[in-house]
Short mmCIF file of C-alpha atoms in Angstrom, two decimals:
data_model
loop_
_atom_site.label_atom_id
_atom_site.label_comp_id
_atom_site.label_asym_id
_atom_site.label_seq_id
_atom_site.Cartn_x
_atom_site.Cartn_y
_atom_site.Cartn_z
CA UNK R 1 2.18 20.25 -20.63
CA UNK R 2 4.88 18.31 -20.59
CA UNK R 3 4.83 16.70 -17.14
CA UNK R 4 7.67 14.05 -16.01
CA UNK R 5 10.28 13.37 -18.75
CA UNK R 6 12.59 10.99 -18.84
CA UNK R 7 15.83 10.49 -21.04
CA UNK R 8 17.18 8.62 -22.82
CA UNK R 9 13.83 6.96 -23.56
CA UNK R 10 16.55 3.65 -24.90
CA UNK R 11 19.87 2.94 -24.51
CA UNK R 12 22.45 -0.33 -24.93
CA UNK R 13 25.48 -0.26 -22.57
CA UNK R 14 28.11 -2.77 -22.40
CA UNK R 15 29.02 -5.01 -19.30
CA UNK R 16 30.52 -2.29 -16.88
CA UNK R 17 30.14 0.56 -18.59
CA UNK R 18 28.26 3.22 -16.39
CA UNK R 19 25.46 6.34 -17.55
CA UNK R 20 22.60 8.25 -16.10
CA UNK R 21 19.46 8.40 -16.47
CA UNK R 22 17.72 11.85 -16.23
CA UNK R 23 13.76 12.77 -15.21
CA UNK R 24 12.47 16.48 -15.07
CA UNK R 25 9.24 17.40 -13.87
CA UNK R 26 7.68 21.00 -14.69
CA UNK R 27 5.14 20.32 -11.26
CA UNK R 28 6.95 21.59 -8.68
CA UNK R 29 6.86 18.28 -7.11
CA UNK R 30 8.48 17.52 -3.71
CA UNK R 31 8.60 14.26 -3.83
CA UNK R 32 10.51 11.73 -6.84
CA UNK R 33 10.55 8.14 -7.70
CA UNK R 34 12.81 5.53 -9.59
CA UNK R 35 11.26 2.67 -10.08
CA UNK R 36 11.90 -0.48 -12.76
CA UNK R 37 9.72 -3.09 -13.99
CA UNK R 38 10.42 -6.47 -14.97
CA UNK R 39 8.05 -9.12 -16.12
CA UNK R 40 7.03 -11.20 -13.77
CA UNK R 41 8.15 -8.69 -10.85
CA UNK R 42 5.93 -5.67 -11.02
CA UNK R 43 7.57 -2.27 -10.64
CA UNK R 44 9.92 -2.24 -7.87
CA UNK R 45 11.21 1.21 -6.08
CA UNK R 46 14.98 1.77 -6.73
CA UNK R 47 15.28 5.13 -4.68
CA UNK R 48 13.72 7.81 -3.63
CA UNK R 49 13.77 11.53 -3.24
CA UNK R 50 11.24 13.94 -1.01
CA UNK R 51 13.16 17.15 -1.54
CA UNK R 52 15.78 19.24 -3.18
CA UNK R 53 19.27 17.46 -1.67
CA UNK R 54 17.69 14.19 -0.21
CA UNK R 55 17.89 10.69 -1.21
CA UNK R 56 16.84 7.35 -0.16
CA UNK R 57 17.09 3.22 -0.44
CA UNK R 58 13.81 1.78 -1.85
CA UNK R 59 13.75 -1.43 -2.13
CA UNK R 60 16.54 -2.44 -4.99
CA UNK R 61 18.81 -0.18 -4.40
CA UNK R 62 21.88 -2.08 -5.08
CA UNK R 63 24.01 -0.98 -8.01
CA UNK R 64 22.60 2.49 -8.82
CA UNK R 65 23.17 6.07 -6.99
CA UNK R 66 20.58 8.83 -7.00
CA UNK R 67 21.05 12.56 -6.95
CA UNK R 68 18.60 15.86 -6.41
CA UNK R 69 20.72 18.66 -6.77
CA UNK R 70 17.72 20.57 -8.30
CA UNK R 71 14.22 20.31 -7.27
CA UNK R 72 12.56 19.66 -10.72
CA UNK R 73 15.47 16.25 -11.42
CA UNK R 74 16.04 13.18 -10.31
CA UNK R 75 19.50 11.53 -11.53
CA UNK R 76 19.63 7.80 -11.44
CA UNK R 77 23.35 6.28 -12.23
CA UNK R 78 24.59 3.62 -13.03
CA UNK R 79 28.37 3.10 -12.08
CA UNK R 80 29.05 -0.46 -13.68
CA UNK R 81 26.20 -1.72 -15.46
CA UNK R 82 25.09 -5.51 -15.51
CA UNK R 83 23.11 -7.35 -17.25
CA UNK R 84 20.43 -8.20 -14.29
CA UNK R 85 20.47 -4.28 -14.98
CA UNK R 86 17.97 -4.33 -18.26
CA UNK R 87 15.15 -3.67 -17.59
CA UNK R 88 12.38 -0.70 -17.80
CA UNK R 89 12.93 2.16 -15.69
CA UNK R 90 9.93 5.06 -14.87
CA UNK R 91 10.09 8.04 -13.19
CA UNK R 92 7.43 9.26 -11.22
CA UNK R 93 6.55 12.54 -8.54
CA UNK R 94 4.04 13.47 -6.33
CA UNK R 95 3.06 16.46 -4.42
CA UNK R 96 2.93 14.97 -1.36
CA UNK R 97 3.93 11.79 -1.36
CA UNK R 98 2.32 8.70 -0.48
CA UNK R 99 0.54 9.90 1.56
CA UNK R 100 -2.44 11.53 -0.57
CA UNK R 101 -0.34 12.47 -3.83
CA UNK R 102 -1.22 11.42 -6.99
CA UNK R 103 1.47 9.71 -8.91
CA UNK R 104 2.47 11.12 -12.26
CA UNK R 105 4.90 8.81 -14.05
CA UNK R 106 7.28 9.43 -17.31
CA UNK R 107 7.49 7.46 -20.40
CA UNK R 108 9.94 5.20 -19.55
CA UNK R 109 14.24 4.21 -20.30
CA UNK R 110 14.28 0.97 -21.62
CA UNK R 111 17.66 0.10 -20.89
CA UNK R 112 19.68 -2.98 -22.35
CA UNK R 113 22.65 -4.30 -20.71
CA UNK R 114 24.73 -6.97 -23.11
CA UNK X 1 5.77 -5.54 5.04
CA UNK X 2 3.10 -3.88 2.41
CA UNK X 3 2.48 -6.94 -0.90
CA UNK X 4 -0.51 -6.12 -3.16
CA UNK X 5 -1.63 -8.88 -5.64
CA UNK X 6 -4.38 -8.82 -7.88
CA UNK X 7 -6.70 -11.25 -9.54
CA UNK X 8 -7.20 -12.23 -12.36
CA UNK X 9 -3.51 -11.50 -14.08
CA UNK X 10 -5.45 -12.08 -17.44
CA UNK X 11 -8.64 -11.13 -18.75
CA UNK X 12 -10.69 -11.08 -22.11
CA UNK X 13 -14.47 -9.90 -22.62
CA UNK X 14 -16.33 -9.12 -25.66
CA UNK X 15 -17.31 -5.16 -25.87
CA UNK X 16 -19.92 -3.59 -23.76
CA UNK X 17 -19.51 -6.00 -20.99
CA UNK X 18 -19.22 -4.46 -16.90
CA UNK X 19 -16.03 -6.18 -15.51
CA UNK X 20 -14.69 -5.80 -12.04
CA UNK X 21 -10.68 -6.21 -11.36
CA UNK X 22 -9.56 -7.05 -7.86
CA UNK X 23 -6.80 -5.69 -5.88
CA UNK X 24 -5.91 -6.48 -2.68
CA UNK X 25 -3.40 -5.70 0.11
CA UNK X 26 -2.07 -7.64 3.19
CA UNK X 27 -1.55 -4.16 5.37
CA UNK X 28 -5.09 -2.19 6.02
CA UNK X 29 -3.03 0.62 7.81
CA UNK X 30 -2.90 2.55 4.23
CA UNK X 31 -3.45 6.17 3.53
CA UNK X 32 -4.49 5.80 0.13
CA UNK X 33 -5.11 3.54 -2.90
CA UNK X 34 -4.53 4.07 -6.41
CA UNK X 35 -5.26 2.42 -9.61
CA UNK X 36 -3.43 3.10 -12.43
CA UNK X 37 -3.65 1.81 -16.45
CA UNK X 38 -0.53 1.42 -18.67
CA UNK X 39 -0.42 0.80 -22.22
CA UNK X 40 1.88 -1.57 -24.43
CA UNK X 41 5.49 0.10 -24.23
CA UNK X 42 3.85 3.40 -22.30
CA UNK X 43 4.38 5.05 -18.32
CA UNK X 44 1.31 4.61 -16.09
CA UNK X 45 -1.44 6.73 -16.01
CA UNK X 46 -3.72 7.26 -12.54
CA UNK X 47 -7.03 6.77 -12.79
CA UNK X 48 -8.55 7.09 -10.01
CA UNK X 49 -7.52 7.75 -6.49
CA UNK X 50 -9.17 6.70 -2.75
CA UNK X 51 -8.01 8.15 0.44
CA UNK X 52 -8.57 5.72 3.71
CA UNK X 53 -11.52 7.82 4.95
CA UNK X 54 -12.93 7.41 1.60
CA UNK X 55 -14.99 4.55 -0.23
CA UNK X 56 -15.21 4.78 -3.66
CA UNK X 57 -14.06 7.15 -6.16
CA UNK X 58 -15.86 7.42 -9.60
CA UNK X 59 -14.56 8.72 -13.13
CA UNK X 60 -16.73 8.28 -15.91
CA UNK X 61 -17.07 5.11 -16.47
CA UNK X 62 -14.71 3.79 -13.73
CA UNK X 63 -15.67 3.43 -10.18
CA UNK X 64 -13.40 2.07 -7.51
CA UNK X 65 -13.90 0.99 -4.13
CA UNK X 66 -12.07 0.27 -0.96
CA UNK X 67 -12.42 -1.90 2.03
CA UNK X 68 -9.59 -1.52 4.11
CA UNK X 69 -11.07 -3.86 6.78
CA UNK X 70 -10.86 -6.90 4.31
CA UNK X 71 -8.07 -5.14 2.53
CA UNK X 72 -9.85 -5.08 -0.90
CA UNK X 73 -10.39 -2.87 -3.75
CA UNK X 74 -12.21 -3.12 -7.01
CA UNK X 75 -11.66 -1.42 -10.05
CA UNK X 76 -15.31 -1.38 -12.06
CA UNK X 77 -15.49 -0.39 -15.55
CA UNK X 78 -18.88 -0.31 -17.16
CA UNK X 79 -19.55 -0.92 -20.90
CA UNK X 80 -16.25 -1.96 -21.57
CA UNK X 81 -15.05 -0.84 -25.27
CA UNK X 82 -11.45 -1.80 -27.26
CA UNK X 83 -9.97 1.57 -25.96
CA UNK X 84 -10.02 0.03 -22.22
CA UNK X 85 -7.55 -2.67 -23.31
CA UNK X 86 -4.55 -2.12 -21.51
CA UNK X 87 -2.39 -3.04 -17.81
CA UNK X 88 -4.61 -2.43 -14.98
CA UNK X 89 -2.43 -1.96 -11.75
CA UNK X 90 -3.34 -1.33 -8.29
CA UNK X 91 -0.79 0.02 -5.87
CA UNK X 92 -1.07 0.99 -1.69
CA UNK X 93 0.77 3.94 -0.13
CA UNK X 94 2.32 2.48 3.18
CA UNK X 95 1.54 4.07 6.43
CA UNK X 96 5.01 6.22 5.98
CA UNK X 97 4.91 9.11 3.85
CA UNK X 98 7.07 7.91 1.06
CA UNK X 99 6.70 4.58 -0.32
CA UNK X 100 3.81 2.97 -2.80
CA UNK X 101 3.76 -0.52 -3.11
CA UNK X 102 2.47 -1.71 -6.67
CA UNK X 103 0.27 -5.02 -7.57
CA UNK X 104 1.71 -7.10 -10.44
CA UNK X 105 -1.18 -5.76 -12.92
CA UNK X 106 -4.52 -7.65 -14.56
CA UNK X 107 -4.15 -7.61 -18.41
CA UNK X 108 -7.46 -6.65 -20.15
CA UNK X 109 -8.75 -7.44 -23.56
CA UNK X 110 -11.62 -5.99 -24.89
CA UNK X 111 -12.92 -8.01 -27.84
CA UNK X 112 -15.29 -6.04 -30.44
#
Protein backbone atom coordinates (compact mmCIF):
# COMPACT_ATOMS: atom_id res chain seq x y z
CA UNK A 1 0.00 0.00 0.00
CA UNK A 2 1.92 2.58 -0.84
CA UNK A 3 -0.08 5.63 0.25
CA UNK A 4 1.37 9.38 -0.23
CA UNK A 5 4.88 9.45 -1.82
CA UNK A 6 6.96 12.02 -2.07
CA UNK A 7 10.20 12.64 -4.25
CA UNK A 8 13.01 13.38 -4.11
CA UNK A 9 13.08 12.22 -0.46
CA UNK A 10 16.75 14.80 -0.45
CA UNK A 11 18.06 17.17 -2.54
CA UNK A 12 20.93 20.21 -2.43
CA UNK A 13 20.20 23.15 -4.80
CA UNK A 14 22.27 26.12 -5.21
CA UNK A 15 21.22 29.84 -4.46
CA UNK A 16 18.60 30.42 -7.35
CA UNK A 17 18.46 27.46 -8.89
CA UNK A 18 14.74 26.22 -9.13
CA UNK A 19 13.11 22.19 -8.99
CA UNK A 20 9.96 20.45 -8.00
CA UNK A 21 8.96 18.54 -5.69
CA UNK A 22 6.48 15.70 -6.55
CA UNK A 23 3.70 13.74 -4.09
CA UNK A 24 1.34 10.92 -5.48
CA UNK A 25 -1.29 9.45 -3.58
CA UNK A 26 -2.94 5.96 -4.69
CA UNK A 27 -6.32 7.17 -2.28
CA UNK A 28 -8.26 8.89 -4.47
CA UNK A 29 -7.98 11.82 -2.28
CA UNK A 30 -9.70 15.18 -3.02
CA UNK A 31 -8.02 17.15 -1.03
CA UNK A 32 -3.70 17.82 -0.89
CA UNK A 33 -1.32 19.50 1.37
CA UNK A 34 2.28 21.09 1.29
CA UNK A 35 3.42 21.73 4.31
CA UNK A 36 7.27 22.35 5.82
CA UNK A 37 8.63 22.07 9.17
CA UNK A 38 11.27 23.88 10.79
CA UNK A 39 12.51 23.58 14.30
CA UNK A 40 11.23 25.76 16.43
CA UNK A 41 8.17 26.59 13.97
CA UNK A 42 6.03 23.51 13.74
CA UNK A 43 4.76 22.52 10.30
CA UNK A 44 3.46 25.39 8.50
CA UNK A 45 0.91 25.04 5.30
CA UNK A 46 2.62 26.22 2.05
CA UNK A 47 -0.47 25.58 -0.32
CA UNK A 48 -3.17 23.80 -0.83
CA UNK A 49 -5.20 21.80 -3.26
CA UNK A 50 -9.09 20.40 -2.84
CA UNK A 51 -9.43 19.10 -6.37
CA UNK A 52 -8.10 18.17 -9.73
CA UNK A 53 -7.11 21.95 -11.27
CA UNK A 54 -7.34 24.02 -7.95
CA UNK A 55 -4.82 25.64 -5.87
CA UNK A 56 -4.49 27.78 -2.93
CA UNK A 57 -2.23 30.24 -0.48
CA UNK A 58 -1.70 28.59 2.96
CA UNK A 59 0.00 30.34 5.05
CA UNK A 60 3.83 30.63 3.55
CA UNK A 61 3.18 30.78 0.36
CA UNK A 62 5.79 33.08 -0.79
CA UNK A 63 8.43 31.71 -3.14
CA UNK A 64 6.89 28.39 -4.28
CA UNK A 65 3.98 27.62 -7.00
CA UNK A 66 1.68 24.62 -6.78
CA UNK A 67 0.07 22.62 -9.52
CA UNK A 68 -2.86 19.69 -9.75
CA UNK A 69 -3.07 18.86 -13.17
CA UNK A 70 -3.92 15.24 -12.09
CA UNK A 71 -5.97 14.24 -9.23
CA UNK A 72 -3.57 11.68 -7.56
CA UNK A 73 -0.28 14.81 -7.62
CA UNK A 74 0.50 17.64 -6.08
CA UNK A 75 3.58 19.66 -7.69
CA UNK A 76 5.32 22.06 -5.41
CA UNK A 77 8.10 24.39 -7.30
CA UNK A 78 10.47 26.16 -6.55
CA UNK A 79 11.43 28.97 -9.13
CA UNK A 80 14.63 30.51 -7.37
CA UNK A 81 15.53 28.74 -4.39
CA UNK A 82 16.93 30.44 -1.11
CA UNK A 83 18.41 29.49 1.58
CA UNK A 84 15.42 30.45 4.20
CA UNK A 85 14.14 27.67 1.65
CA UNK A 86 15.79 24.42 3.60
CA UNK A 87 13.86 23.00 5.35
CA UNK A 88 11.56 19.65 5.57
CA UNK A 89 8.75 19.48 3.33
CA UNK A 90 5.58 16.69 3.79
CA UNK A 91 2.90 15.98 1.76
CA UNK A 92 -0.26 15.08 3.04
CA UNK A 93 -4.27 14.28 1.63
CA UNK A 94 -7.43 13.78 2.97
CA UNK A 95 -10.74 12.62 1.82
CA UNK A 96 -12.51 15.33 2.89
CA UNK A 97 -10.62 17.77 4.15
CA UNK A 98 -10.50 19.37 7.37
CA UNK A 99 -13.36 18.98 7.98
CA UNK A 100 -13.60 15.17 9.22
CA UNK A 101 -10.64 13.67 6.99
CA UNK A 102 -7.98 11.95 8.32
CA UNK A 103 -4.61 13.18 7.34
CA UNK A 104 -2.23 10.79 5.66
CA UNK A 105 1.22 12.34 5.25
CA UNK A 106 4.42 11.19 3.02
CA UNK A 107 7.89 10.61 4.10
CA UNK A 108 9.23 13.75 3.66
CA UNK A 109 11.95 16.09 1.00
CA UNK A 110 14.54 17.27 3.03
CA UNK A 111 15.68 19.97 0.98
CA UNK A 112 19.07 21.99 1.40
CA UNK A 113 19.53 25.30 -0.03
CA UNK A 114 23.50 26.52 0.07
CA UNK B 1 -6.83 33.14 13.86
CA UNK B 2 -6.56 29.17 14.84
CA UNK B 3 -2.74 28.70 17.25
CA UNK B 4 -2.48 25.29 19.02
CA UNK B 5 0.34 24.89 21.63
CA UNK B 6 1.02 22.09 23.70
CA UNK B 7 2.59 21.38 27.03
CA UNK B 8 5.09 20.00 28.02
CA UNK B 9 7.54 20.39 24.72
CA UNK B 10 9.73 17.70 26.56
CA UNK B 11 9.09 14.71 28.40
CA UNK B 12 10.93 11.58 29.93
CA UNK B 13 9.32 8.63 32.07
CA UNK B 14 10.65 5.35 32.99
CA UNK B 15 8.57 2.31 31.21
CA UNK B 16 5.14 1.33 32.22
CA UNK B 17 4.24 4.68 33.46
CA UNK B 18 0.39 6.38 32.27
CA UNK B 19 1.32 9.91 30.93
CA UNK B 20 -1.09 12.47 29.67
CA UNK B 21 0.12 15.17 26.86
CA UNK B 22 -1.83 18.39 26.54
CA UNK B 23 -2.97 20.17 23.56
CA UNK B 24 -4.79 23.05 23.40
CA UNK B 25 -6.39 25.56 20.98
CA UNK B 26 -7.41 29.30 21.22
CA UNK B 27 -10.58 28.78 18.60
CA UNK B 28 -13.39 26.17 20.06
CA UNK B 29 -15.33 26.60 16.69
CA UNK B 30 -13.36 23.32 15.34
CA UNK B 31 -14.71 20.41 13.45
CA UNK B 32 -12.25 18.03 14.46
CA UNK B 33 -9.03 17.24 16.37
CA UNK B 34 -6.26 15.08 15.57
CA UNK B 35 -3.23 13.76 17.17
CA UNK B 36 -0.61 12.55 15.32
CA UNK B 37 3.10 10.78 16.30
CA UNK B 38 6.26 11.25 14.13
CA UNK B 39 9.40 9.52 14.43
CA UNK B 40 13.16 10.79 14.17
CA UNK B 41 13.61 11.74 10.33
CA UNK B 42 9.89 10.07 9.48
CA UNK B 43 6.17 11.77 8.04
CA UNK B 44 3.42 11.82 10.69
CA UNK B 45 1.29 9.18 11.45
CA UNK B 46 -2.59 9.81 12.88
CA UNK B 47 -3.44 8.27 15.73
CA UNK B 48 -6.39 9.00 16.71
CA UNK B 49 -9.09 11.27 15.51
CA UNK B 50 -12.20 13.34 17.47
CA UNK B 51 -14.96 15.00 15.67
CA UNK B 52 -16.63 18.18 17.67
CA UNK B 53 -19.74 16.16 18.60
CA UNK B 54 -17.44 13.64 19.93
CA UNK B 55 -15.44 13.22 23.33
CA UNK B 56 -12.91 10.88 23.34
CA UNK B 57 -11.60 8.50 20.92
CA UNK B 58 -9.69 5.33 22.12
CA UNK B 59 -7.00 3.05 20.28
CA UNK B 60 -5.43 0.52 22.21
CA UNK B 61 -3.63 1.93 24.50
CA UNK B 62 -4.27 5.60 23.54
CA UNK B 63 -7.29 7.49 24.53
CA UNK B 64 -7.88 11.11 23.66
CA UNK B 65 -10.25 13.57 24.75
CA UNK B 66 -11.71 16.86 23.82
CA UNK B 67 -13.20 19.83 25.49
CA UNK B 68 -13.93 22.30 23.08
CA UNK B 69 -15.52 24.60 25.73
CA UNK B 70 -12.05 25.05 27.50
CA UNK B 71 -10.39 24.31 24.23
CA UNK B 72 -8.39 21.29 25.54
CA UNK B 73 -7.38 17.93 24.52
CA UNK B 74 -5.37 15.17 26.07
CA UNK B 75 -3.55 12.56 24.55
CA UNK B 76 -3.39 9.46 27.31
CA UNK B 77 -1.16 6.63 26.80
CA UNK B 78 -1.23 3.87 29.35
CA UNK B 79 1.77 1.63 30.24
CA UNK B 80 4.06 3.54 28.37
CA UNK B 81 6.93 1.21 26.71
CA UNK B 82 10.35 2.41 24.55
CA UNK B 83 8.31 1.91 21.26
CA UNK B 84 6.05 5.10 22.31
CA UNK B 85 9.15 7.34 22.13
CA UNK B 86 8.61 9.63 19.47
CA UNK B 87 6.95 13.54 18.42
CA UNK B 88 3.56 13.76 19.75
CA UNK B 89 1.62 16.56 17.79
CA UNK B 90 -1.76 17.82 18.10
CA UNK B 91 -3.33 19.78 15.29
CA UNK B 92 -7.22 21.58 14.91
CA UNK B 93 -9.13 21.68 11.61
CA UNK B 94 -10.47 25.38 11.37
CA UNK B 95 -14.10 26.00 10.96
CA UNK B 96 -13.41 26.18 6.91
CA UNK B 97 -13.12 23.08 5.14
CA UNK B 98 -9.50 23.20 4.23
CA UNK B 99 -6.99 24.19 6.64
CA UNK B 100 -5.38 22.19 9.89
CA UNK B 101 -3.51 24.10 12.16
CA UNK B 102 -0.63 22.00 13.88
CA UNK B 103 0.79 22.34 17.69
CA UNK B 104 4.61 22.59 17.90
CA UNK B 105 4.82 18.80 19.26
CA UNK B 106 5.72 17.24 23.02
CA UNK B 107 8.90 15.06 22.70
CA UNK B 108 8.54 11.73 24.62
CA UNK B 109 11.12 9.47 26.10
CA UNK B 110 10.38 6.31 27.37
CA UNK B 111 13.17 5.08 29.65
CA UNK B 112 13.39 1.10 30.20
Amino acid sequence: NAGVTQTPKFRVLKTGQSMTLLCAQDMNHEYMYWYRQDPGMGLRLIHYSVGEGTTAKGEVPDGYNVSRLKKQNFLLGLESAAPSQTSVYFCASSLAGGRTGELFFGEGSRLTVL
Amino acid sequence: KQEVTQIPAALSVPEGENLVLNCSFTDSAIYNLQWFRQDPGKGLTSLLLIQSSQREQTSGRLNASLDKSSGRSTLYIAASQPGDSATYLCAASKTSYDKVIFGPGTSLSVIP
